[in-house]
PDB file of C-alpha atoms in Angstrom:
ATOM      1  CA  MET A   1      31.224  70.398 -67.493  1.00 59.00           C
ATOM      2  CA  ALA A   2      31.204  69.668 -63.782  1.00 59.00           C
ATOM      3  CA  GLY A   3      29.511  72.797 -62.562  1.00 49.00           C
ATOM      4  CA  THR A   4      25.779  72.234 -62.173  1.00 51.00           C
ATOM      5  CA  GLN A   5      25.622  72.132 -58.340  1.00 66.00           C
ATOM      6  CA  LEU A   6      26.281  74.718 -55.654  1.00 81.00           C
ATOM      7  CA  VAL A   7      29.979  74.650 -54.794  1.00 90.00           C
ATOM      8  CA  LEU A   8      31.403  77.144 -52.324  1.00 96.00           C
ATOM      9  CA  ARG A   9      34.708  78.631 -53.401  1.00 98.00           C
ATOM     10  CA  ARG A  10      34.343  82.036 -51.775  1.00 98.00           C
ATOM     11  CA  ALA A  11      38.071  82.104 -51.026  1.00 98.00           C
ATOM     12  CA  LEU A  12      40.763  80.230 -52.939  1.00 98.00           C
ATOM     13  CA  LEU A  13      44.024  80.519 -51.008  1.00 98.00           C
ATOM     14  CA  TYR A  14      47.388  79.721 -52.599  1.00 98.00           C
ATOM     15  CA  VAL A  15      49.956  77.865 -50.460  1.00 98.00           C
ATOM     16  CA  PRO A  16      53.469  77.220 -51.869  1.00 97.00           C
ATOM     17  CA  GLY A  17      54.150  73.521 -52.246  1.00 97.00           C
ATOM     18  CA  SER A  18      57.861  74.062 -51.675  1.00 96.00           C
ATOM     19  CA  SER A  19      57.343  75.277 -48.101  1.00 96.00           C
ATOM     20  CA  GLN A  20      56.680  72.479 -45.634  1.00 96.00           C
ATOM     21  CA  LYS A  21      56.158  75.100 -42.934  1.00 96.00           C
ATOM     22  CA  MET A  22      53.347  76.774 -44.860  1.00 96.00           C
ATOM     23  CA  LEU A  23      51.811  73.433 -45.766  1.00 97.00           C
ATOM     24  CA  ASP A  24      51.716  72.461 -42.100  1.00 96.00           C
ATOM     25  CA  LYS A  25      50.210  75.820 -41.120  1.00 96.00           C
ATOM     26  CA  SER A  26      47.412  75.331 -43.632  1.00 96.00           C
ATOM     27  CA  ARG A  27      46.184  72.393 -41.541  1.00 95.00           C
ATOM     28  CA  ASN A  28      44.699  74.896 -39.100  1.00 95.00           C
ATOM     29  CA  LEU A  29      42.900  77.075 -41.646  1.00 96.00           C
ATOM     30  CA  LYS A  30      39.151  77.313 -42.119  1.00 96.00           C
ATOM     31  CA  VAL A  31      38.704  78.055 -45.806  1.00 98.00           C
ATOM     32  CA  ASP A  32      36.599  76.873 -48.723  1.00 98.00           C
ATOM     33  CA  CYS A  33      39.512  76.009 -51.005  1.00 98.00           C
ATOM     34  CA  VAL A  34      43.277  75.803 -50.710  1.00 98.00           C
ATOM     35  CA  ALA A  35      45.294  75.598 -53.926  1.00 98.00           C
ATOM     36  CA  TYR A  36      48.638  74.006 -53.092  1.00 98.00           C
ATOM     37  CA  ASP A  37      50.944  75.583 -55.614  1.00 98.00           C
ATOM     38  CA  LEU A  38      53.478  74.086 -57.998  1.00 98.00           C
ATOM     39  CA  GLU A  39      53.573  77.086 -60.323  1.00 97.00           C
ATOM     40  CA  ASP A  40      54.496  80.725 -59.677  1.00 93.00           C
ATOM     41  CA  SER A  41      55.445  80.436 -56.004  1.00 95.00           C
ATOM     42  CA  VAL A  42      57.872  77.550 -56.625  1.00 96.00           C
ATOM     43  CA  VAL A  43      61.280  78.175 -58.228  1.00 96.00           C
ATOM     44  CA  PRO A  44      62.344  75.725 -60.971  1.00 96.00           C
ATOM     45  CA  SER A  45      64.908  74.001 -58.765  1.00 96.00           C
ATOM     46  CA  LYS A  46      62.200  73.186 -56.185  1.00 96.00           C
ATOM     47  CA  LYS A  47      59.501  71.823 -58.517  1.00 97.00           C
ATOM     48  CA  SER A  48      60.284  68.139 -57.916  1.00 97.00           C
ATOM     49  CA  GLU A  49      60.526  68.634 -54.157  1.00 97.00           C
ATOM     50  CA  ALA A  50      57.217  70.507 -54.125  1.00 97.00           C
ATOM     51  CA  ARG A  51      55.482  67.657 -55.969  1.00 97.00           C
ATOM     52  CA  GLY A  52      56.628  65.235 -53.291  1.00 97.00           C
ATOM     53  CA  ASN A  53      55.622  67.579 -50.484  1.00 97.00           C
ATOM     54  CA  ILE A  54      52.100  68.026 -51.811  1.00 98.00           C
ATOM     55  CA  SER A  55      51.628  64.340 -52.618  1.00 97.00           C
ATOM     56  CA  ARG A  56      52.560  63.387 -49.050  1.00 97.00           C
ATOM     57  CA  PHE A  57      50.577  66.233 -47.533  1.00 97.00           C
ATOM     58  CA  LEU A  58      47.385  65.219 -49.343  1.00 97.00           C
ATOM     59  CA  GLN A  59      47.412  61.710 -47.943  1.00 96.00           C
ATOM     60  CA  THR A  60      45.017  63.081 -45.316  1.00 96.00           C
ATOM     61  CA  ARG A  61      42.446  65.886 -45.162  1.00 96.00           C
ATOM     62  CA  SER A  62      42.621  69.050 -43.078  1.00 95.00           C
ATOM     63  CA  PRO A  63      39.424  69.467 -41.024  1.00 95.00           C
ATOM     64  CA  GLY A  64      38.856  73.152 -41.855  1.00 95.00           C
ATOM     65  CA  VAL A  65      39.674  72.990 -45.574  1.00 97.00           C
ATOM     66  CA  THR A  66      36.649  72.060 -47.657  1.00 96.00           C
ATOM     67  CA  GLU A  67      38.420  71.558 -50.983  1.00 97.00           C
ATOM     68  CA  ASN A  68      42.002  70.487 -51.688  1.00 98.00           C
ATOM     69  CA  ALA A  69      43.237  71.835 -55.003  1.00 98.00           C
ATOM     70  CA  VAL A  70      46.644  71.785 -56.667  1.00 98.00           C
ATOM     71  CA  ARG A  71      47.801  74.414 -59.127  1.00 98.00           C
ATOM     72  CA  ILE A  72      50.016  72.658 -61.644  1.00 98.00           C
ATOM     73  CA  ASN A  73      52.407  74.285 -64.088  1.00 98.00           C
ATOM     74  CA  ALA A  74      51.080  75.422 -67.449  1.00 98.00           C
ATOM     75  CA  VAL A  75      50.703  72.774 -70.126  1.00 98.00           C
ATOM     76  CA  ASN A  76      53.125  74.570 -72.464  1.00 96.00           C
ATOM     77  CA  THR A  77      55.958  74.393 -69.904  1.00 97.00           C
ATOM     78  CA  GLY A  78      56.355  70.636 -70.292  1.00 96.00           C
ATOM     79  CA  LEU A  79      56.012  70.225 -66.511  1.00 98.00           C
ATOM     80  CA  ALA A  80      52.274  69.577 -66.298  1.00 98.00           C
ATOM     81  CA  LEU A  81      52.438  65.839 -66.984  1.00 98.00           C
ATOM     82  CA  ASP A  82      54.919  65.223 -64.155  1.00 97.00           C
ATOM     83  CA  ASP A  83      52.824  67.440 -61.860  1.00 98.00           C
ATOM     84  CA  LEU A  84      49.629  65.559 -62.622  1.00 98.00           C
ATOM     85  CA  THR A  85      51.204  62.126 -62.445  1.00 97.00           C
ATOM     86  CA  ALA A  86      52.499  62.923 -58.953  1.00 96.00           C
ATOM     87  CA  VAL A  87      49.557  64.708 -57.344  1.00 97.00           C
ATOM     88  CA  LEU A  88      46.712  62.625 -58.790  1.00 96.00           C
ATOM     89  CA  LYS A  89      47.964  59.724 -56.657  1.00 93.00           C
ATOM     90  CA  ALA A  90      47.076  61.631 -53.488  1.00 96.00           C
ATOM     91  CA  PRO A  91      43.793  60.306 -52.030  1.00 95.00           C
ATOM     92  CA  SER A  92      42.663  63.713 -50.717  1.00 96.00           C
ATOM     93  CA  ILE A  93      42.944  65.686 -53.930  1.00 97.00           C
ATOM     94  CA  ASP A  94      39.704  67.250 -55.161  1.00 97.00           C
ATOM     95  CA  THR A  95      40.625  69.756 -57.852  1.00 98.00           C
ATOM     96  CA  ILE A  96      43.283  70.662 -60.392  1.00 98.00           C
ATOM     97  CA  VAL A  97      43.912  74.350 -61.100  1.00 98.00           C
ATOM     98  CA  VAL A  98      45.299  74.819 -64.608  1.00 98.00           C
ATOM     99  CA  PRO A  99      47.174  78.087 -65.221  1.00 98.00           C
ATOM    100  CA  LYS A 100      47.598  79.974 -68.486  1.00 98.00           C
ATOM    101  CA  VAL A 101      44.755  78.244 -70.295  1.00 98.00           C
ATOM    102  CA  ASN A 102      44.947  79.851 -73.727  1.00 97.00           C
ATOM    103  CA  SER A 103      42.777  77.430 -75.653  1.00 97.00           C
ATOM    104  CA  SER A 104      40.651  74.318 -75.311  1.00 98.00           C
ATOM    105  CA  SER A 105      43.665  72.114 -76.067  1.00 98.00           C
ATOM    106  CA  ASP A 106      45.206  72.924 -72.680  1.00 98.00           C
ATOM    107  CA  LEU A 107      42.168  71.531 -70.860  1.00 98.00           C
ATOM    108  CA  GLU A 108      41.861  68.607 -73.258  1.00 98.00           C
ATOM    109  CA  PHE A 109      45.418  67.575 -72.337  1.00 98.00           C
ATOM    110  CA  VAL A 110      44.663  67.746 -68.603  1.00 98.00           C
ATOM    111  CA  THR A 111      41.404  65.853 -69.100  1.00 97.00           C
ATOM    112  CA  ASP A 112      43.171  63.014 -70.919  1.00 97.00           C
ATOM    113  CA  VAL A 113      45.726  62.678 -68.127  1.00 97.00           C
ATOM    114  CA  ILE A 114      43.033  62.613 -65.431  1.00 96.00           C
ATOM    115  CA  ARG A 115      41.060  59.975 -67.333  1.00 94.00           C
ATOM    116  CA  HIS A 116      44.177  57.836 -67.690  1.00 93.00           C
ATOM    117  CA  ASN A 117      45.278  58.149 -64.062  1.00 92.00           C
ATOM    118  CA  LEU A 118      41.890  58.214 -62.304  1.00 91.00           C
ATOM    119  CA  PRO A 119      39.287  56.479 -64.478  1.00 87.00           C
ATOM    120  CA  GLU A 120      37.248  55.763 -61.346  1.00 84.00           C
ATOM    121  CA  ARG A 121      36.737  59.511 -60.772  1.00 83.00           C
ATOM    122  CA  HIS A 122      35.305  60.292 -64.185  1.00 74.00           C
ATOM    123  CA  ALA A 123      33.178  63.441 -64.371  1.00 64.00           C
ATOM    124  CA  GLU A 124      30.831  61.969 -66.964  1.00 65.00           C
ATOM    125  CA  ASN A 125      29.842  58.965 -64.814  1.00 60.00           C
ATOM    126  CA  PRO A 126      29.508  60.306 -61.253  1.00 56.00           C
ATOM    127  CA  SER A 127      26.838  57.763 -60.309  1.00 53.00           C
ATOM    128  CA  LYS A 128      29.166  54.853 -61.034  1.00 57.00           C
ATOM    129  CA  THR A 129      31.779  55.745 -58.412  1.00 56.00           C
ATOM    130  CA  SER A 130      31.787  56.187 -54.649  1.00 62.00           C
ATOM    131  CA  THR A 131      34.320  59.026 -54.849  1.00 77.00           C
ATOM    132  CA  PRO A 132      33.466  62.464 -56.266  1.00 85.00           C
ATOM    133  CA  PRO A 133      34.787  63.329 -59.730  1.00 89.00           C
ATOM    134  CA  ILE A 134      37.910  65.436 -59.982  1.00 95.00           C
ATOM    135  CA  ASN A 135      37.192  69.112 -60.683  1.00 96.00           C
ATOM    136  CA  VAL A 136      39.209  71.456 -62.891  1.00 98.00           C
ATOM    137  CA  LEU A 137      39.515  75.230 -62.546  1.00 98.00           C
ATOM    138  CA  ALA A 138      40.953  77.195 -65.469  1.00 98.00           C
ATOM    139  CA  LEU A 139      43.005  80.357 -65.036  1.00 98.00           C
ATOM    140  CA  VAL A 140      42.275  82.950 -67.726  1.00 98.00           C
ATOM    141  CA  GLU A 141      45.401  85.062 -68.138  1.00 98.00           C
ATOM    142  CA  SER A 142      45.597  86.362 -71.711  1.00 98.00           C
ATOM    143  CA  ALA A 143      43.758  88.211 -74.452  1.00 98.00           C
ATOM    144  CA  ARG A 144      43.683  85.002 -76.461  1.00 98.00           C
ATOM    145  CA  ALA A 145      41.904  83.183 -73.642  1.00 98.00           C
ATOM    146  CA  VAL A 146      39.325  85.947 -73.163  1.00 98.00           C
ATOM    147  CA  THR A 147      38.449  85.834 -76.858  1.00 98.00           C
ATOM    148  CA  ASP A 148      38.100  82.030 -76.807  1.00 97.00           C
ATOM    149  CA  LEU A 149      36.076  81.538 -73.632  1.00 98.00           C
ATOM    150  CA  GLY A 150      33.317  79.607 -75.400  1.00 97.00           C
ATOM    151  CA  SER A 151      35.693  76.866 -76.547  1.00 98.00           C
ATOM    152  CA  ILE A 152      37.469  76.794 -73.196  1.00 98.00           C
ATOM    153  CA  CYS A 153      34.220  76.393 -71.258  1.00 98.00           C
ATOM    154  CA  LYS A 154      33.235  73.405 -73.421  1.00 97.00           C
ATOM    155  CA  ALA A 155      36.648  71.719 -73.402  1.00 97.00           C
ATOM    156  CA  SER A 156      36.350  69.394 -70.408  1.00 97.00           C
ATOM    157  CA  PRO A 157      33.599  67.607 -68.483  1.00 95.00           C
ATOM    158  CA  TYR A 158      35.714  68.191 -65.370  1.00 96.00           C
ATOM    159  CA  LEU A 159      35.635  71.985 -65.705  1.00 97.00           C
ATOM    160  CA  SER A 160      34.001  73.584 -62.656  1.00 97.00           C
ATOM    161  CA  GLY A 161      35.012  77.225 -62.873  1.00 98.00           C
ATOM    162  CA  LEU A 162      37.088  80.076 -64.281  1.00 98.00           C
ATOM    163  CA  ILE A 163      39.661  82.209 -62.456  1.00 98.00           C
ATOM    164  CA  PHE A 164      40.856  85.614 -63.615  1.00 98.00           C
ATOM    165  CA  ALA A 165      44.612  86.198 -63.341  1.00 98.00           C
ATOM    166  CA  ALA A 166      44.957  89.973 -63.540  1.00 97.00           C
ATOM    167  CA  GLU A 167      48.723  90.358 -63.353  1.00 97.00           C
ATOM    168  CA  ASP A 168      49.484  88.084 -66.294  1.00 97.00           C
ATOM    169  CA  PHE A 169      46.593  89.598 -68.241  1.00 98.00           C
ATOM    170  CA  ALA A 170      48.023  93.062 -67.592  1.00 98.00           C
ATOM    171  CA  LEU A 171      51.431  91.865 -68.807  1.00 97.00           C
ATOM    172  CA  ASP A 172      49.901  90.419 -71.968  1.00 98.00           C
ATOM    173  CA  LEU A 173      48.135  93.681 -72.836  1.00 97.00           C
ATOM    174  CA  SER A 174      50.806  96.045 -71.437  1.00 98.00           C
ATOM    175  CA  LEU A 175      48.308  97.439 -68.932  1.00 97.00           C
ATOM    176  CA  THR A 176      49.008  99.215 -65.683  1.00 96.00           C
ATOM    177  CA  ARG A 177      46.865  98.047 -62.791  1.00 96.00           C
ATOM    178  CA  THR A 178      45.033 100.888 -61.050  1.00 95.00           C
ATOM    179  CA  PRO A 179      42.918 100.902 -57.854  1.00 94.00           C
ATOM    180  CA  SER A 180      39.733 101.312 -59.892  1.00 96.00           C
ATOM    181  CA  LEU A 181      40.442  98.093 -61.847  1.00 97.00           C
ATOM    182  CA  LEU A 182      38.629  99.633 -64.831  1.00 97.00           C
ATOM    183  CA  GLU A 183      41.355  98.377 -67.159  1.00 98.00           C
ATOM    184  CA  PHE A 184      40.087  94.839 -66.411  1.00 98.00           C
ATOM    185  CA  LEU A 185      36.378  95.546 -66.725  1.00 98.00           C
ATOM    186  CA  PHE A 186      35.870  93.925 -70.134  1.00 98.00           C
ATOM    187  CA  ALA A 187      37.847  90.784 -69.272  1.00 98.00           C
ATOM    188  CA  ARG A 188      36.198  90.340 -65.876  1.00 98.00           C
ATOM    189  CA  SER A 189      32.707  90.823 -67.307  1.00 98.00           C
ATOM    190  CA  ALA A 190      33.432  88.377 -70.117  1.00 98.00           C
ATOM    191  CA  ILE A 191      34.707  85.726 -67.697  1.00 98.00           C
ATOM    192  CA  ALA A 192      31.781  86.082 -65.295  1.00 98.00           C
ATOM    193  CA  THR A 193      29.285  85.968 -68.161  1.00 98.00           C
ATOM    194  CA  ALA A 194      30.873  82.926 -69.818  1.00 98.00           C
ATOM    195  CA  SER A 195      30.985  81.042 -66.530  1.00 97.00           C
ATOM    196  CA  ARG A 196      27.273  81.596 -66.011  1.00 96.00           C
ATOM    197  CA  ALA A 197      26.417  80.844 -69.643  1.00 97.00           C
ATOM    198  CA  TYR A 198      28.099  77.437 -69.429  1.00 97.00           C
ATOM    199  CA  ASN A 199      26.736  76.569 -65.962  1.00 96.00           C
ATOM    200  CA  LEU A 200      30.103  76.532 -64.232  1.00 97.00           C
ATOM    201  CA  SER A 201      29.967  76.584 -60.447  1.00 95.00           C
ATOM    202  CA  SER A 202      32.679  79.149 -59.826  1.00 97.00           C
ATOM    203  CA  THR A 203      33.829  82.498 -61.137  1.00 98.00           C
ATOM    204  CA  ILE A 204      36.842  83.503 -59.070  1.00 98.00           C
ATOM    205  CA  ASP A 205      38.137  87.052 -59.179  1.00 98.00           C
ATOM    206  CA  LEU A 206      41.609  88.579 -59.200  1.00 98.00           C
ATOM    207  CA  VAL A 207      44.085  88.699 -56.308  1.00 97.00           C
ATOM    208  CA  CYS A 208      44.126  91.807 -54.125  1.00 97.00           C
ATOM    209  CA  THR A 209      47.828  92.651 -53.964  1.00 92.00           C
ATOM    210  CA  SER A 210      47.390  95.366 -51.312  1.00 84.00           C
ATOM    211  CA  TYR A 211      46.133  93.838 -48.080  1.00 80.00           C
ATOM    212  CA  LYS A 212      48.368  94.774 -45.129  1.00 85.00           C
ATOM    213  CA  GLY A 213      47.059  97.153 -42.480  1.00 89.00           C
ATOM    214  CA  ALA A 214      43.736  98.984 -42.355  1.00 91.00           C
ATOM    215  CA  GLU A 215      44.162 100.488 -45.828  1.00 92.00           C
ATOM    216  CA  GLY A 216      44.965  97.135 -47.351  1.00 92.00           C
ATOM    217  CA  GLN A 217      41.977  95.476 -45.681  1.00 93.00           C
ATOM    218  CA  GLN A 218      39.707  98.237 -46.989  1.00 95.00           C
ATOM    219  CA  SER A 219      41.088  97.725 -50.498  1.00 95.00           C
ATOM    220  CA  LEU A 220      40.344  94.024 -50.151  1.00 96.00           C
ATOM    221  CA  LYS A 221      36.750  94.707 -49.065  1.00 96.00           C
ATOM    222  CA  ASP A 222      36.242  97.185 -51.908  1.00 96.00           C
ATOM    223  CA  GLU A 223      37.541  94.701 -54.471  1.00 97.00           C
ATOM    224  CA  CYS A 224      35.223  92.002 -53.112  1.00 97.00           C
ATOM    225  CA  VAL A 225      32.214  94.302 -53.445  1.00 97.00           C
ATOM    226  CA  GLY A 226      33.219  95.201 -56.996  1.00 97.00           C
ATOM    227  CA  GLY A 227      33.797  91.586 -57.991  1.00 98.00           C
ATOM    228  CA  LYS A 228      30.511  90.423 -56.509  1.00 97.00           C
ATOM    229  CA  GLY A 229      28.777  93.196 -58.427  1.00 97.00           C
ATOM    230  CA  LEU A 230      30.229  91.859 -61.692  1.00 97.00           C
ATOM    231  CA  GLY A 231      29.005  88.328 -61.041  1.00 97.00           C
ATOM    232  CA  PHE A 232      32.027  86.708 -59.366  1.00 98.00           C
ATOM    233  CA  ASN A 233      31.285  84.370 -56.477  1.00 97.00           C
ATOM    234  CA  GLY A 234      34.791  84.031 -55.063  1.00 98.00           C
ATOM    235  CA  LYS A 235      38.238  85.597 -54.917  1.00 98.00           C
ATOM    236  CA  GLN A 236      41.843  84.420 -54.940  1.00 98.00           C
ATOM    237  CA  CYS A 237      43.848  84.991 -51.753  1.00 97.00           C
ATOM    238  CA  ILE A 238      47.597  85.114 -51.261  1.00 96.00           C
ATOM    239  CA  HIS A 239      47.665  85.398 -47.460  1.00 95.00           C
ATOM    240  CA  PRO A 240      45.583  83.703 -44.743  1.00 95.00           C
ATOM    241  CA  SER A 241      44.655  87.132 -43.321  1.00 94.00           C
ATOM    242  CA  GLN A 242      42.527  87.733 -46.447  1.00 96.00           C
ATOM    243  CA  VAL A 243      40.368  84.639 -46.076  1.00 97.00           C
ATOM    244  CA  GLU A 244      37.882  85.786 -43.423  1.00 96.00           C
ATOM    245  CA  VAL A 245      37.191  89.092 -45.176  1.00 96.00           C
ATOM    246  CA  VAL A 246      36.733  87.411 -48.543  1.00 97.00           C
ATOM    247  CA  GLN A 247      34.487  84.605 -47.318  1.00 98.00           C
ATOM    248  CA  LYS A 248      32.258  87.056 -45.486  1.00 97.00           C
ATOM    249  CA  ALA A 249      32.034  89.318 -48.535  1.00 97.00           C
ATOM    250  CA  PHE A 250      30.994  86.462 -50.817  1.00 98.00           C
ATOM    251  CA  SER A 251      28.398  85.136 -48.370  1.00 98.00           C
ATOM    252  CA  PRO A 252      24.868  86.568 -48.286  1.00 97.00           C
ATOM    253  CA  SER A 253      24.732  89.617 -46.022  1.00 96.00           C
ATOM    254  CA  ASP A 254      22.108  89.994 -43.295  1.00 96.00           C
ATOM    255  CA  LYS A 255      20.286  92.486 -45.511  1.00 96.00           C
ATOM    256  CA  GLU A 256      20.260  90.084 -48.457  1.00 96.00           C
ATOM    257  CA  LEU A 257      19.114  87.169 -46.296  1.00 97.00           C
ATOM    258  CA  HIS A 258      16.236  89.060 -44.708  1.00 97.00           C
ATOM    259  CA  TRP A 259      15.118  90.377 -48.095  1.00 97.00           C
ATOM    260  CA  ALA A 260      15.169  86.812 -49.459  1.00 97.00           C
ATOM    261  CA  ALA A 261      13.262  85.473 -46.443  1.00 96.00           C
ATOM    262  CA  ARG A 262      10.530  88.078 -46.937  1.00 96.00           C
ATOM    263  CA  ILE A 263      10.266  87.174 -50.621  1.00 95.00           C
ATOM    264  CA  ARG A 264      10.072  83.434 -49.982  1.00 96.00           C
ATOM    265  CA  ILE A 265       7.398  83.681 -47.301  1.00 96.00           C
ATOM    266  CA  ALA A 266       5.273  86.209 -49.179  1.00 94.00           C
ATOM    267  CA  ASP A 267       5.609  84.258 -52.420  1.00 94.00           C
ATOM    268  CA  GLN A 268       4.385  81.065 -50.796  1.00 94.00           C
ATOM    269  CA  LYS A 269       1.271  82.940 -49.675  1.00 93.00           C
ATOM    270  CA  ALA A 270       0.841  84.587 -53.091  1.00 91.00           C
ATOM    271  CA  ASP A 271       1.152  81.202 -54.789  1.00 90.00           C
ATOM    272  CA  ARG A 272      -1.588  79.725 -52.627  1.00 92.00           C
ATOM    273  CA  ARG A 273      -3.802  82.618 -53.674  1.00 91.00           C
ATOM    274  CA  GLY A 274      -3.031  82.141 -57.362  1.00 89.00           C
ATOM    275  CA  ARG A 275      -1.026  85.349 -57.752  1.00 87.00           C
ATOM    276  CA  GLY A 276       1.854  85.059 -60.216  1.00 84.00           C
ATOM    277  CA  SER A 277       3.192  88.542 -59.494  1.00 86.00           C
ATOM    278  CA  TRP A 278       2.787  90.907 -56.561  1.00 92.00           C
ATOM    279  CA  THR A 279       4.608  93.779 -54.866  1.00 92.00           C
ATOM    280  CA  LEU A 280       6.857  94.264 -51.866  1.00 92.00           C
ATOM    281  CA  ASP A 281       7.836  97.717 -50.633  1.00 92.00           C
ATOM    282  CA  GLY A 282       6.359  99.135 -53.822  1.00 90.00           C
ATOM    283  CA  GLN A 283       8.486  96.906 -56.099  1.00 92.00           C
ATOM    284  CA  MET A 284       7.022  94.286 -58.430  1.00 93.00           C
ATOM    285  CA  ILE A 285       7.958  90.713 -57.531  1.00 93.00           C
ATOM    286  CA  ASP A 286       7.787  88.034 -60.206  1.00 92.00           C
ATOM    287  CA  ALA A 287       9.476  84.724 -61.020  1.00 92.00           C
ATOM    288  CA  PRO A 288      13.044  86.032 -61.662  1.00 94.00           C
ATOM    289  CA  VAL A 289      13.049  87.961 -58.368  1.00 94.00           C
ATOM    290  CA  VAL A 290      11.736  84.927 -56.493  1.00 95.00           C
ATOM    291  CA  GLY A 291      14.441  82.824 -58.131  1.00 95.00           C
ATOM    292  CA  LYS A 292      17.110  85.224 -56.918  1.00 95.00           C
ATOM    293  CA  ALA A 293      15.718  85.069 -53.389  1.00 96.00           C
ATOM    294  CA  GLN A 294      15.715  81.280 -53.435  1.00 96.00           C
ATOM    295  CA  ALA A 295      19.343  81.268 -54.629  1.00 94.00           C
ATOM    296  CA  ILE A 296      20.366  83.575 -51.776  1.00 96.00           C
ATOM    297  CA  ILE A 297      18.700  81.290 -49.242  1.00 97.00           C
ATOM    298  CA  ARG A 298      20.391  78.191 -50.698  1.00 96.00           C
ATOM    299  CA  LYS A 299      23.778  79.879 -50.559  1.00 96.00           C
ATOM    300  CA  ALA A 300      23.192  81.126 -47.024  1.00 96.00           C
ATOM    301  CA  GLU A 301      22.399  77.581 -45.923  1.00 96.00           C
ATOM    302  CA  ALA A 302      25.551  76.302 -47.623  1.00 94.00           C
ATOM    303  CA  CYS A 303      27.572  78.989 -45.815  1.00 95.00           C
ATOM    304  CA  GLY A 304      26.243  77.836 -42.460  1.00 94.00           C
ATOM    305  CA  ILE A 305      24.175  80.987 -41.898  1.00 96.00           C
ATOM    306  CA  ASP A 306      21.105  80.723 -39.670  1.00 96.00           C
ATOM    307  CA  VAL A 307      18.285  80.918 -42.203  1.00 96.00           C
ATOM    308  CA  THR A 308      15.621  79.574 -39.845  1.00 96.00           C
ATOM    309  CA  SER A 309      15.782  82.626 -37.586  1.00 96.00           C
ATOM    310  CA  ALA A 310      15.316  84.995 -40.518  1.00 95.00           C
ATOM    311  CA  MET A 311      12.336  82.998 -41.727  1.00 96.00           C
ATOM    312  CA  GLU A 312      10.818  83.118 -38.256  1.00 96.00           C
ATOM    313  CA  ILE A 313      11.225  86.891 -38.036  1.00 96.00           C
ATOM    314  CA  TRP A 314       9.333  87.387 -41.308  1.00 95.00           C
ATOM    315  CA  LYS A 315       6.771  84.596 -40.966  1.00 95.00           C
ATOM    316  CA  ASP A 316       3.907  87.094 -41.075  1.00 95.00           C
ATOM    317  CA  GLN A 317       5.098  88.817 -44.279  1.00 94.00           C
ATOM    318  CA  GLU A 318       2.246  89.263 -46.730  1.00 93.00           C
ATOM    319  CA  PRO A 319       2.376  89.920 -50.499  1.00 92.00           C
ATOM    320  CA  GLU A 320       1.196  93.441 -51.229  1.00 88.00           C
TER     321      GLU A 320
END
């Protein structure tokens, strides 16, 4: 598995590979991850053209896009090999998004193709290459996948995260999506828990299909809050207007950062005094709480948030 370090994928934005106009527009985006799509947004007659578009497009990097991903077609369609053979030649590719992963065999197939085409970017030997290993993200879209998450999470050393595809999951179980999203609670909890259990970097939540206007933006914010509360650390986006809201929601808030700064400073003082546990605002603080605070600070730094100012504000914080 490739997911032991902090990787920011707060927003994963899909861009159709068949649209040169949309590809060109993505050059100006500022987003953690763009998944250039060969799957659902590309009609069968445009698949070959889309492969060529993406391969040419990924000859260079876009300054505001941290991670270049490509969503290939599902392994069982027979199109995945051609997709991989084409896009893995692009020097700026970072990640492969694999849809409809129903079992470990889907990821094993993709892993074998990556090893054959890019042996120099092998996930198991990162110290032996000057280029980062390729990452893989797996889309969980079926009941079968949810019940086999353990095998899926162990299937590939390239695996860096799981993504929940709500619409296909709803189709598989004949569910009707509701604003509460309660019908997906078990699946989402299972995915977030499995991702953490197997040390994967990313757990990326469902697409918000209602996003236009004030009501749509509020729905997007509410879904982000709910997903973060379940353990997701990112969300899929289908329109550039969603990116800013999503990336802010999955970054530490000011409240979280200041809480973490108080904990870190007070804990350093408690440690010097030989105190393993102490209190803050009447709440007991011990190792797990300190660990959470440290994780918030690390993520804030990765998000480009000014941590130094928060630490300065609370420099006089004492353990109670």
